[in-house]
PDB file of C-alpha atoms in Angstrom:
ATOM      1  CA  MET A 184      22.457 -10.119   5.491  1.00 93.00           C
ATOM      2  CA  ARG A 185      23.128  -6.641   4.177  1.00 94.00           C
ATOM      3  CA  ILE A 186      20.530  -4.280   2.761  1.00 95.00           C
ATOM      4  CA  GLY A 187      21.222  -5.159  -0.886  1.00 95.00           C
ATOM      5  CA  GLU A 188      20.851  -8.863  -0.155  1.00 95.00           C
ATOM      6  CA  LEU A 189      17.569  -8.293   1.653  1.00 96.00           C
ATOM      7  CA  ALA A 190      16.283  -6.114  -1.177  1.00 96.00           C
ATOM      8  CA  GLU A 191      17.091  -8.789  -3.745  1.00 95.00           C
ATOM      9  CA  ARG A 192      15.686 -11.589  -1.632  1.00 94.00           C
ATOM     10  CA  ALA A 193      12.450  -9.741  -0.885  1.00 94.00           C
ATOM     11  CA  GLY A 194      12.045  -8.289  -4.370  1.00 94.00           C
ATOM     12  CA  VAL A 195      11.995  -4.671  -3.209  1.00 95.00           C
ATOM     13  CA  SER A 196      14.305  -1.730  -3.695  1.00 96.00           C
ATOM     14  CA  VAL A 197      16.953  -0.659  -1.216  1.00 96.00           C
ATOM     15  CA  ARG A 198      15.136   2.666  -1.093  1.00 96.00           C
ATOM     16  CA  SER A 199      11.951   0.870   0.051  1.00 95.00           C
ATOM     17  CA  LEU A 200      13.825  -0.831   2.857  1.00 96.00           C
ATOM     18  CA  ARG A 201      15.240   2.484   4.036  1.00 95.00           C
ATOM     19  CA  TYR A 202      11.735   3.959   3.927  1.00 96.00           C
ATOM     20  CA  TYR A 203      10.382   1.046   5.976  1.00 96.00           C
ATOM     21  CA  GLU A 204      13.015   1.763   8.594  1.00 95.00           C
ATOM     22  CA  GLU A 205      12.190   5.488   8.605  1.00 94.00           C
ATOM     23  CA  GLN A 206       8.533   4.607   9.181  1.00 94.00           C
ATOM     24  CA  GLY A 207       9.353   2.203  12.021  1.00 93.00           C
ATOM     25  CA  LEU A 208       8.156  -0.847  10.082  1.00 95.00           C
ATOM     26  CA  LEU A 209      11.550  -2.536   9.938  1.00 95.00           C
ATOM     27  CA  THR A 210      14.643  -2.546  12.120  1.00 92.00           C
ATOM     28  CA  SER A 211      18.240  -3.473  11.509  1.00 92.00           C
ATOM     29  CA  THR A 212      21.415  -3.725  13.461  1.00 92.00           C
ATOM     30  CA  ARG A 213      24.390  -1.630  12.411  1.00 91.00           C
ATOM     31  CA  SER A 214      27.954  -2.710  11.945  1.00 90.00           C
ATOM     32  CA  ALA A 215      30.825  -0.634  13.332  1.00 91.00           C
ATOM     33  CA  SER A 216      31.048   1.027   9.913  1.00 91.00           C
ATOM     34  CA  GLY A 217      27.321   1.829   9.936  1.00 89.00           C
ATOM     35  CA  GLN A 218      26.140  -0.802   7.461  1.00 91.00           C
ATOM     36  CA  ARG A 219      22.678  -2.221   8.034  1.00 92.00           C
ATOM     37  CA  HIS A 220      22.364  -5.926   8.787  1.00 93.00           C
ATOM     38  CA  TYR A 221      19.184  -7.988   8.725  1.00 94.00           C
ATOM     39  CA  THR A 222      18.116 -11.496   9.700  1.00 92.00           C
ATOM     40  CA  ASP A 223      15.727 -13.955   8.079  1.00 92.00           C
ATOM     41  CA  HIS A 224      13.032 -12.558  10.387  1.00 91.00           C
ATOM     42  CA  GLU A 225      13.298  -9.154   8.704  1.00 94.00           C
ATOM     43  CA  ALA A 226      13.005 -10.808   5.275  1.00 93.00           C
ATOM     44  CA  GLU A 227       9.702 -12.362   6.377  1.00 93.00           C
ATOM     45  CA  ARG A 228       8.620  -9.006   7.779  1.00 95.00           C
ATOM     46  CA  VAL A 229       9.288  -7.288   4.436  1.00 96.00           C
ATOM     47  CA  THR A 230       7.079  -9.880   2.730  1.00 94.00           C
ATOM     48  CA  PHE A 231       4.347  -9.123   5.285  1.00 94.00           C
ATOM     49  CA  ILE A 232       4.750  -5.369   4.757  1.00 96.00           C
ATOM     50  CA  GLN A 233       4.486  -5.834   0.998  1.00 96.00           C
ATOM     51  CA  ARG A 234       1.242  -7.804   1.430  1.00 95.00           C
ATOM     52  CA  MET A 235      -0.176  -4.978   3.546  1.00 95.00           C
ATOM     53  CA  TYR A 236       0.792  -2.362   0.962  1.00 95.00           C
ATOM     54  CA  ALA A 237      -0.744  -4.516  -1.782  1.00 94.00           C
ATOM     55  CA  ALA A 238      -3.980  -4.490   0.235  1.00 94.00           C
ATOM     56  CA  GLY A 239      -4.021  -0.694   0.012  1.00 91.00           C
ATOM     57  CA  LEU A 240      -2.861   0.034   3.550  1.00 94.00           C
ATOM     58  CA  SER A 241      -0.704   3.034   4.413  1.00 93.00           C
ATOM     59  CA  SER A 242       2.518   2.798   6.382  1.00 93.00           C
ATOM     60  CA  ARG A 243       0.736   4.387   9.347  1.00 93.00           C
ATOM     61  CA  THR A 244      -1.985   1.737   9.273  1.00 95.00           C
ATOM     62  CA  ILE A 245       0.593  -1.019   8.892  1.00 96.00           C
ATOM     63  CA  THR A 246       2.349   0.345  11.990  1.00 94.00           C
ATOM     64  CA  GLU A 247      -0.951   0.057  13.858  1.00 93.00           C
ATOM     65  CA  LEU A 248      -1.303  -3.581  12.762  1.00 93.00           C
ATOM     66  CA  LEU A 249       2.207  -4.701  13.700  1.00 92.00           C
ATOM     67  CA  PRO A 250       1.425  -5.423  17.380  1.00 90.00           C
ATOM     68  CA  CYS A 251      -0.755  -8.289  16.143  1.00 89.00           C
ATOM     69  CA  VAL A 252       2.324  -9.767  14.450  1.00 89.00           C
ATOM     70  CA  ASP A 253       4.917  -8.811  17.052  1.00 90.00           C
ATOM     71  CA  SER A 254       2.897  -9.674  20.162  1.00 92.00           C
ATOM     72  CA  PRO A 255       0.054 -11.990  19.178  1.00 92.00           C
ATOM     73  CA  SER A 256      -2.884 -11.908  21.560  1.00 94.00           C
ATOM     74  CA  ASP A 257      -6.658 -11.902  21.346  1.00 95.00           C
ATOM     75  CA  GLU A 258      -6.665  -8.196  22.163  1.00 95.00           C
ATOM     76  CA  ASN A 259      -4.123  -7.317  19.449  1.00 93.00           C
ATOM     77  CA  SER A 260      -5.890  -9.576  16.964  1.00 94.00           C
ATOM     78  CA  ASP A 261      -9.247  -7.934  17.691  1.00 95.00           C
ATOM     79  CA  ALA A 262      -7.708  -4.465  17.350  1.00 94.00           C
ATOM     80  CA  ALA A 263      -6.086  -5.422  14.038  1.00 94.00           C
ATOM     81  CA  LEU A 264      -9.329  -6.852  12.701  1.00 95.00           C
ATOM     82  CA  GLU A 265     -11.190  -3.694  13.724  1.00 96.00           C
ATOM     83  CA  ARG A 266      -8.565  -1.497  12.032  1.00 95.00           C
ATOM     84  CA  MET A 267      -8.644  -3.572   8.839  1.00 95.00           C
ATOM     85  CA  GLY A 268     -12.443  -3.310   8.857  1.00 96.00           C
ATOM     86  CA  GLN A 269     -12.140   0.475   9.013  1.00 96.00           C
ATOM     87  CA  GLU A 270      -9.746   0.429   6.076  1.00 95.00           C
ATOM     88  CA  ARG A 271     -12.099  -1.816   4.125  1.00 96.00           C
ATOM     89  CA  ASP A 272     -14.967   0.618   4.767  1.00 97.00           C
ATOM     90  CA  ARG A 273     -12.745   3.494   3.597  1.00 94.00           C
ATOM     91  CA  LEU A 274     -11.877   1.604   0.410  1.00 94.00           C
ATOM     92  CA  THR A 275     -15.534   0.741  -0.210  1.00 96.00           C
ATOM     93  CA  ALA A 276     -16.470   4.432   0.053  1.00 97.00           C
ATOM     94  CA  HIS A 277     -13.626   5.360  -2.278  1.00 96.00           C
ATOM     95  CA  ILE A 278     -14.755   2.757  -4.801  1.00 97.00           C
ATOM     96  CA  ALA A 279     -18.278   4.221  -4.715  1.00 98.00           C
ATOM     97  CA  GLU A 280     -16.834   7.679  -5.376  1.00 98.00           C
ATOM     98  CA  LEU A 281     -14.780   6.318  -8.267  1.00 98.00           C
ATOM     99  CA  VAL A 282     -17.861   4.664  -9.779  1.00 98.00           C
ATOM    100  CA  GLN A 283     -19.722   7.994  -9.593  1.00 98.00           C
ATOM    101  CA  THR A 284     -16.764   9.758 -11.201  1.00 98.00           C
ATOM    102  CA  ARG A 285     -16.590   7.149 -13.974  1.00 98.00           C
ATOM    103  CA  ASP A 286     -20.337   7.486 -14.569  1.00 98.00           C
ATOM    104  CA  ALA A 287     -19.982  11.273 -14.820  1.00 98.00           C
ATOM    105  CA  LEU A 288     -17.172  10.828 -17.337  1.00 98.00           C
ATOM    106  CA  ASP A 289     -19.329   8.369 -19.304  1.00 97.00           C
ATOM    107  CA  GLY A 290     -22.018  11.072 -19.435  1.00 97.00           C
ATOM    108  CA  LEU A 291     -19.554  13.639 -20.748  1.00 97.00           C
ATOM    109  CA  MET A 292     -18.295  11.203 -23.366  1.00 97.00           C
ATOM    110  CA  ALA A 293     -21.854  10.440 -24.476  1.00 96.00           C
ATOM    111  CA  ALA A 294     -22.610  14.155 -24.736  1.00 96.00           C
ATOM    112  CA  ASN A 295     -19.449  14.665 -26.795  1.00 96.00           C
ATOM    113  CA  ARG A 296     -20.377  11.840 -29.162  1.00 95.00           C
ATOM    114  CA  ALA A 297     -23.901  13.197 -29.568  1.00 93.00           C
ATOM    115  CA  HIS A 298     -22.541  16.678 -30.275  1.00 93.00           C
ATOM    116  CA  ARG A 299     -20.090  15.312 -32.868  1.00 91.00           C
ATOM    117  CA  GLU A 300     -22.842  13.300 -34.592  1.00 89.00           C
ATOM    118  CA  GLN A 301     -25.097  16.335 -34.640  1.00 89.00           C
ATOM    119  CA  SER A 302     -22.308  18.545 -36.045  1.00 83.00           C
ATOM    120  CA  GLN A 303     -21.423  16.006 -38.721  1.00 81.00           C
ATOM    121  CA  SER A 304     -25.103  15.601 -39.728  1.00 74.00           C
ATOM    122  CA  ALA A 305     -25.518  19.346 -40.081  1.00 67.00           C
ATOM    123  CA  ALA A 306     -22.341  19.634 -42.176  1.00 64.00           C
ATOM    124  CA  CYS A 307     -23.559  16.956 -44.588  1.00 63.00           C
ATOM    125  CA  VAL A 308     -26.897  18.646 -45.360  1.00 54.00           C
TER     126      VAL A 308
END
């Protein structure tokens, strides 16, 4: 199938597919005229890549996880699980930072409300 067909089938843009190729996540064969051609295997791979992106993984991390898919083994599976654990820890730390940031913003909002109430009370006297 050609790139437009794969994009439609997988629910992604043609631009995304080109990016996946640039990052080494996806491969295609080329026709004599240079058009990309894909198989059903690549369609499944795009679905897998999309799931990894949806889980918050970068293209570099996805590249590190692909050996588990391409060459399944206990060693590759263990390495993938370890790498996903590292990413989960990174996300957990980021979530904690976001909670602190939200709490700081809540404090600023509360201070603003208090200031407005105090200003309005003084103006009414």
